[in-house]
XYZ file of N, CA and C in Angstrom:
429
model
N 105.405 63.104 24.899
C 104.228 63.137 25.553
C 103.316 62.262 24.743
N 103.256 62.307 23.459
C 102.268 61.629 22.591
C 102.659 60.100 22.613
N 103.877 59.803 22.708
C 104.289 58.317 22.902
C 103.734 57.856 24.240
N 103.878 58.473 25.430
C 103.216 57.973 26.673
C 101.638 57.822 26.506
N 101.211 58.705 25.965
C 99.724 58.522 25.654
C 99.286 57.313 24.893
N 100.146 56.974 23.964
C 99.807 55.843 23.129
C 99.999 54.588 23.978
N 101.094 54.489 24.827
C 101.374 53.403 25.733
C 100.314 53.345 26.787
N 99.812 54.279 27.344
C 98.761 54.321 28.279
C 97.479 53.824 27.596
N 97.080 54.259 26.342
C 95.930 53.737 25.654
C 96.084 52.223 25.348
N 97.296 51.788 25.081
C 97.486 50.393 24.740
C 97.244 49.494 26.072
N 97.867 50.002 27.092
C 97.627 49.402 28.406
C 96.209 49.358 28.754
N 95.545 50.321 28.665
C 93.986 50.381 29.043
C 93.279 49.453 28.238
N 93.739 49.350 27.006
C 92.947 48.410 25.981
C 93.317 47.039 26.211
N 94.545 46.779 26.723
C 94.829 45.357 26.993
C 94.137 44.923 28.251
N 94.040 46.028 29.273
C 93.337 45.536 30.486
C 91.762 45.405 30.172
N 91.276 46.115 29.381
C 89.790 45.822 28.985
C 89.591 44.631 28.142
N 90.529 44.136 27.462
C 90.440 42.979 26.737
C 90.546 41.826 27.751
N 91.578 41.962 28.707
C 91.602 40.769 29.748
C 90.252 40.845 30.529
N 89.812 41.950 30.934
C 88.401 41.852 31.666
C 87.420 41.159 30.817
N 87.285 41.678 29.656
C 86.229 40.981 28.654
C 86.459 39.500 28.610
N 87.607 38.907 28.548
C 87.938 37.622 28.262
C 87.506 36.954 29.777
N 87.908 37.473 30.687
C 87.428 36.944 31.944
C 85.824 36.757 32.198
N 85.180 37.718 31.681
C 83.812 37.812 31.770
C 83.153 36.663 30.786
N 83.785 36.689 29.538
C 83.147 35.980 28.581
C 83.720 34.392 28.274
N 84.954 34.256 28.867
C 85.384 33.002 28.658
C 84.560 31.855 29.273
N 84.005 31.899 30.560
C 83.303 30.996 31.113
C 82.021 30.501 30.121
N 81.456 31.585 29.726
C 80.311 31.337 28.597
C 80.722 30.555 27.513
N 81.880 30.984 27.057
C 82.401 30.362 25.694
C 82.765 28.905 26.039
N 83.348 28.688 27.295
C 83.785 27.317 27.607
C 82.502 26.449 27.752
N 81.592 27.094 28.435
C 80.234 26.251 28.793
C 79.610 25.871 27.420
N 79.592 26.882 26.401
C 79.128 26.564 25.047
C 79.777 25.568 24.243
N 81.091 25.198 24.741
C 81.900 24.184 23.971
C 81.488 22.892 24.549
N 81.058 22.834 25.793
C 80.962 21.507 26.453
C 79.453 21.015 26.214
N 78.547 22.052 26.058
C 77.038 21.793 25.873
C 76.618 22.219 24.569
N 75.623 21.400 24.101
C 74.969 21.705 22.717
C 73.415 22.165 22.967
N 72.871 22.651 21.911
C 71.504 23.040 22.033
C 70.720 21.820 21.435
N 69.544 21.508 21.855
C 68.825 20.419 21.278
C 68.594 20.828 19.828
N 68.527 21.945 19.367
C 68.369 22.182 17.870
C 69.422 21.767 17.068
N 70.617 21.466 17.620
C 71.732 20.917 16.741
C 71.293 19.540 16.321
N 70.224 18.924 16.811
C 69.936 17.645 16.256
C 68.865 17.497 15.288
N 68.339 18.881 15.069
C 67.259 18.962 13.984
C 67.625 18.367 12.615
N 66.636 17.650 12.045
C 66.813 16.985 10.857
C 67.703 15.813 10.742
N 68.266 15.585 12.076
C 69.146 14.333 12.198
C 68.441 13.325 12.968
N 67.858 13.773 14.126
C 67.210 12.763 15.071
C 65.748 13.329 15.482
N 64.947 12.277 15.801
C 63.781 12.653 16.470
C 64.090 12.487 18.090
N 63.558 13.235 18.865
C 63.986 13.426 20.247
C 62.865 12.926 21.121
N 63.200 12.152 22.170
C 62.214 11.874 23.364
C 62.971 12.603 24.466
N 62.631 13.592 24.919
C 63.240 14.350 26.054
C 62.323 14.131 27.303
N 62.985 14.010 28.285
C 62.074 14.057 29.468
C 63.016 14.782 30.699
N 62.040 15.450 31.442
C 62.681 16.247 32.547
C 61.869 15.855 33.770
N 62.849 15.554 34.878
C 62.071 15.120 36.162
C 62.839 16.296 37.129
N 61.910 16.501 38.296
C 62.471 17.328 39.322
C 63.725 16.858 39.904
N 63.919 15.784 40.354
C 64.968 15.233 41.051
C 65.250 13.905 40.576
N 66.506 13.299 40.949
C 66.797 11.875 40.463
C 65.937 10.852 41.197
N 64.924 10.419 40.350
C 63.934 9.427 40.874
C 64.288 8.110 40.191
N 64.871 7.236 41.070
C 65.206 5.898 40.381
C 63.978 5.164 39.764
N 62.879 5.373 40.315
C 61.674 4.540 39.596
C 61.397 4.941 38.252
N 61.593 6.360 38.085
C 61.425 6.959 36.601
C 62.539 6.411 35.743
N 63.727 6.451 36.192
C 64.863 5.914 35.392
C 64.766 4.591 35.028
N 64.345 3.717 36.033
C 64.141 2.175 35.937
C 62.949 2.119 34.836
N 62.006 2.969 34.905
C 60.855 2.784 33.985
C 61.331 3.167 32.427
N 62.130 4.167 32.504
C 62.545 4.564 31.088
C 63.658 3.618 30.600
N 64.477 3.140 31.368
C 65.449 2.150 30.977
C 64.788 0.841 30.586
N 63.717 0.389 31.347
C 62.963 -0.723 30.845
C 62.223 -0.498 29.355
N 61.756 0.690 29.358
C 61.068 1.027 28.001
C 62.013 0.907 26.824
N 63.267 1.600 27.243
C 64.363 1.498 26.159
C 64.800 0.110 25.758
N 65.010 -0.718 26.806
C 65.448 -1.995 26.597
C 64.368 -2.845 25.808
N 63.095 -2.756 25.978
C 62.081 -3.429 25.401
C 61.794 -2.831 23.964
N 62.213 -1.556 23.720
C 61.901 -1.011 22.373
C 63.283 -0.600 21.623
N 64.395 -1.230 21.907
C 65.542 -0.969 21.212
C 65.321 -0.821 19.724
N 64.864 -1.846 19.000
C 64.756 -1.972 17.563
C 63.808 -0.779 17.092
N 62.712 -0.532 17.740
C 61.877 0.592 17.396
C 62.490 1.952 17.587
N 63.297 2.065 18.549
C 64.016 3.346 18.815
C 65.005 3.569 17.657
N 65.688 2.600 17.323
C 66.731 2.643 16.304
C 66.068 2.957 14.890
N 65.100 2.134 14.551
C 64.457 2.258 13.365
C 63.738 3.569 13.154
N 63.281 4.175 14.219
C 62.550 5.435 14.132
C 63.623 6.586 14.406
N 64.798 6.432 14.476
C 65.900 7.402 14.766
C 65.616 8.284 15.722
N 65.491 7.617 17.028
C 65.113 8.428 18.172
C 66.405 8.689 19.112
N 66.680 9.757 19.508
C 67.569 10.131 20.597
C 66.855 10.361 21.836
N 67.251 9.701 22.925
C 66.629 9.959 24.184
C 67.465 10.840 24.996
N 66.907 11.898 25.479
C 67.696 12.956 26.340
C 67.065 13.210 27.620
N 67.622 12.723 28.726
C 67.028 12.979 30.095
C 67.615 14.245 30.646
N 66.760 14.906 31.375
C 67.076 15.991 32.127
C 66.600 15.964 33.567
N 67.422 16.357 34.550
C 67.053 16.391 35.994
C 67.017 17.708 36.471
N 65.745 18.359 36.650
C 65.598 19.692 37.046
C 66.086 20.563 36.001
N 65.898 20.391 34.734
C 66.410 21.026 33.648
C 67.954 21.052 33.227
N 68.543 19.978 33.945
C 70.094 19.872 33.808
C 70.480 18.597 33.116
N 71.413 18.662 32.180
C 71.984 17.610 31.494
C 73.301 17.898 30.971
N 74.268 17.057 31.261
C 75.671 17.367 31.006
C 75.941 17.719 29.514
N 75.114 17.198 28.661
C 75.438 17.299 27.146
C 74.507 18.476 26.405
N 73.427 18.785 26.968
C 72.596 19.618 26.243
C 72.092 20.765 27.300
N 71.839 21.959 26.672
C 71.021 22.942 27.379
C 69.554 22.611 27.317
N 68.691 22.783 28.511
C 67.449 22.551 28.546
C 66.715 23.571 27.686
N 65.797 23.118 26.757
C 65.030 24.163 26.047
C 64.189 24.940 26.888
N 64.529 26.177 27.203
C 63.802 26.974 28.080
C 62.179 27.116 27.796
N 61.816 27.013 26.546
C 60.498 27.152 26.309
C 59.635 25.992 26.773
N 60.288 24.890 27.156
C 59.439 23.602 27.582
C 59.073 23.876 29.049
N 59.830 24.451 29.880
C 59.731 24.863 31.400
C 59.103 24.030 32.307
N 58.824 22.783 32.229
C 58.005 21.951 33.134
C 58.706 20.456 33.123
N 58.190 19.608 33.850
C 58.528 18.290 33.982
C 57.535 17.529 32.888
N 58.071 16.308 32.570
C 57.323 15.503 31.793
C 58.102 14.899 30.530
N 57.320 14.488 29.628
C 57.962 13.843 28.321
C 57.558 14.493 27.095
N 58.543 14.775 26.262
C 58.220 15.476 25.001
C 58.820 14.561 23.772
N 57.953 14.605 22.772
C 58.511 14.051 21.476
C 58.702 15.209 20.621
N 59.862 15.278 20.119
C 60.178 16.303 19.211
C 60.648 15.794 17.918
N 60.029 16.356 16.882
C 60.238 15.814 15.513
C 61.546 16.314 14.944
N 61.811 15.789 13.698
C 62.975 16.264 12.957
C 63.145 17.734 12.859
N 61.830 18.448 12.641
C 61.872 19.869 12.484
C 61.900 20.686 13.750
N 62.244 19.999 14.913
C 62.433 20.794 16.046
C 61.180 21.096 16.744
N 59.989 20.722 16.203
C 58.704 21.094 16.847
C 58.336 20.042 17.625
N 57.667 20.400 18.781
C 57.103 19.467 19.855
C 55.887 18.841 19.115
N 55.902 17.436 18.964
C 54.870 16.640 18.473
C 53.913 16.104 19.455
N 54.429 15.992 20.683
C 53.542 15.367 21.759
C 54.235 15.683 23.102
N 53.361 15.954 24.104
C 53.817 16.273 25.451
C 52.945 15.599 26.403
N 53.547 15.128 27.581
C 52.706 14.601 28.620
C 53.398 14.725 29.959
N 52.721 15.178 31.053
C 53.346 15.136 32.238
C 53.455 13.693 32.748
N 52.755 12.666 32.214
C 52.871 11.348 32.466
C 53.816 10.694 31.708
N 54.442 9.579 32.177
C 55.347 8.888 31.337
C 54.677 7.791 30.544
N 53.327 7.767 30.571
C 52.497 6.890 29.628
C 52.792 7.225 28.277
N 53.256 8.416 27.914
C 53.370 8.863 26.589
C 54.438 7.954 25.977
N 55.365 7.413 26.692
C 56.456 6.519 26.208
C 55.824 5.450 25.466
N 54.756 4.789 25.881
C 54.103 3.598 25.216
C 53.384 4.167 23.989
N 53.270 5.416 23.652
C 52.513 5.854 22.429
C 53.561 6.304 21.473
N 54.788 6.396 21.720
C 55.795 7.193 20.860
C 55.917 6.421 19.538
N 55.956 5.231 19.316
C 56.235 4.520 18.054
C 54.811 4.841 17.321
N 53.795 4.794 17.784
C 52.564 4.993 16.918
C 52.380 6.441 16.587
N 52.836 7.446 17.437
C 52.821 8.840 17.067
C 53.743 9.144 15.954
N 54.978 8.546 15.940
C 55.882 8.739 14.867
C 55.457 8.198 13.562
N 54.889 6.944 13.839
C 54.487 6.271 12.601
C 53.464 7.025 11.592
N 52.660 7.925 12.213
C 51.716 8.685 11.419
C 52.223 10.053 10.852
N 53.488 10.246 11.119
C 54.186 11.481 10.697
C 54.572 11.208 9.174
N 54.311 12.245 8.418
C 54.695 12.177 6.906
C 56.041 11.751 6.522
N 57.116 12.241 7.229
C 58.349 11.867 7.022
C 58.733 10.272 7.378
N 58.031 9.845 8.455
C 58.164 8.434 8.785
C 57.562 7.630 7.642
N 56.362 8.054 7.180
C 55.687 7.188 6.058
C 56.686 7.044 4.906
N 57.362 8.050 4.619
C 58.248 8.041 3.489
C 59.550 7.123 3.851
N 59.992 7.243 5.062
C 61.134 6.302 5.584
C 60.593 4.988 5.433
N 59.489 4.546 5.825
C 58.971 3.252 5.701
C 58.855 2.698 4.269
N 58.328 3.531 3.520
C 58.192 3.233 2.020
C 59.641 3.061 1.479
N 60.590 3.792 1.837
C 61.935 3.672 1.293
C 62.697 2.339 1.852
N 62.203 2.040 3.140
C 63.013 0.809 3.663
C 62.317 -0.507 3.021
N 61.183 -0.357 2.580
C 60.545 -1.510 1.927
C 61.249 -1.809 0.438
N 61.568 -0.649 -0.058
C 62.221 -0.854 -1.299
C 63.710 -1.054 -1.251
């Protein structure tokens, strides 16, 4: 009788494990394919933008800005991360941002500037250049 009870408990336990795996496996798989923006802290400065739907004008404007400022972007260690309605295939949208627009996020993960307007793109280099770490980087580059 005790042996049957142990087998029944094992069967129930195996069933519970299978159910839990079915519940949590998709979350785990999604976590493998996407990263959090915070994974870039202390490695990259981030220019993140979020638009409601795919707007070719906005993408053309951003692409034009990127092409015109490649050296500045590289020199300032900027990662550009686009979101459409909060979706990106590589990163989870930082839920605390919650709206559309452009954000400049520093090495420390803090929002340094935000604008609903894409005019902020034209100010990015100047905003970064007054940051303390950037001043140190510039000084080190000279030496």
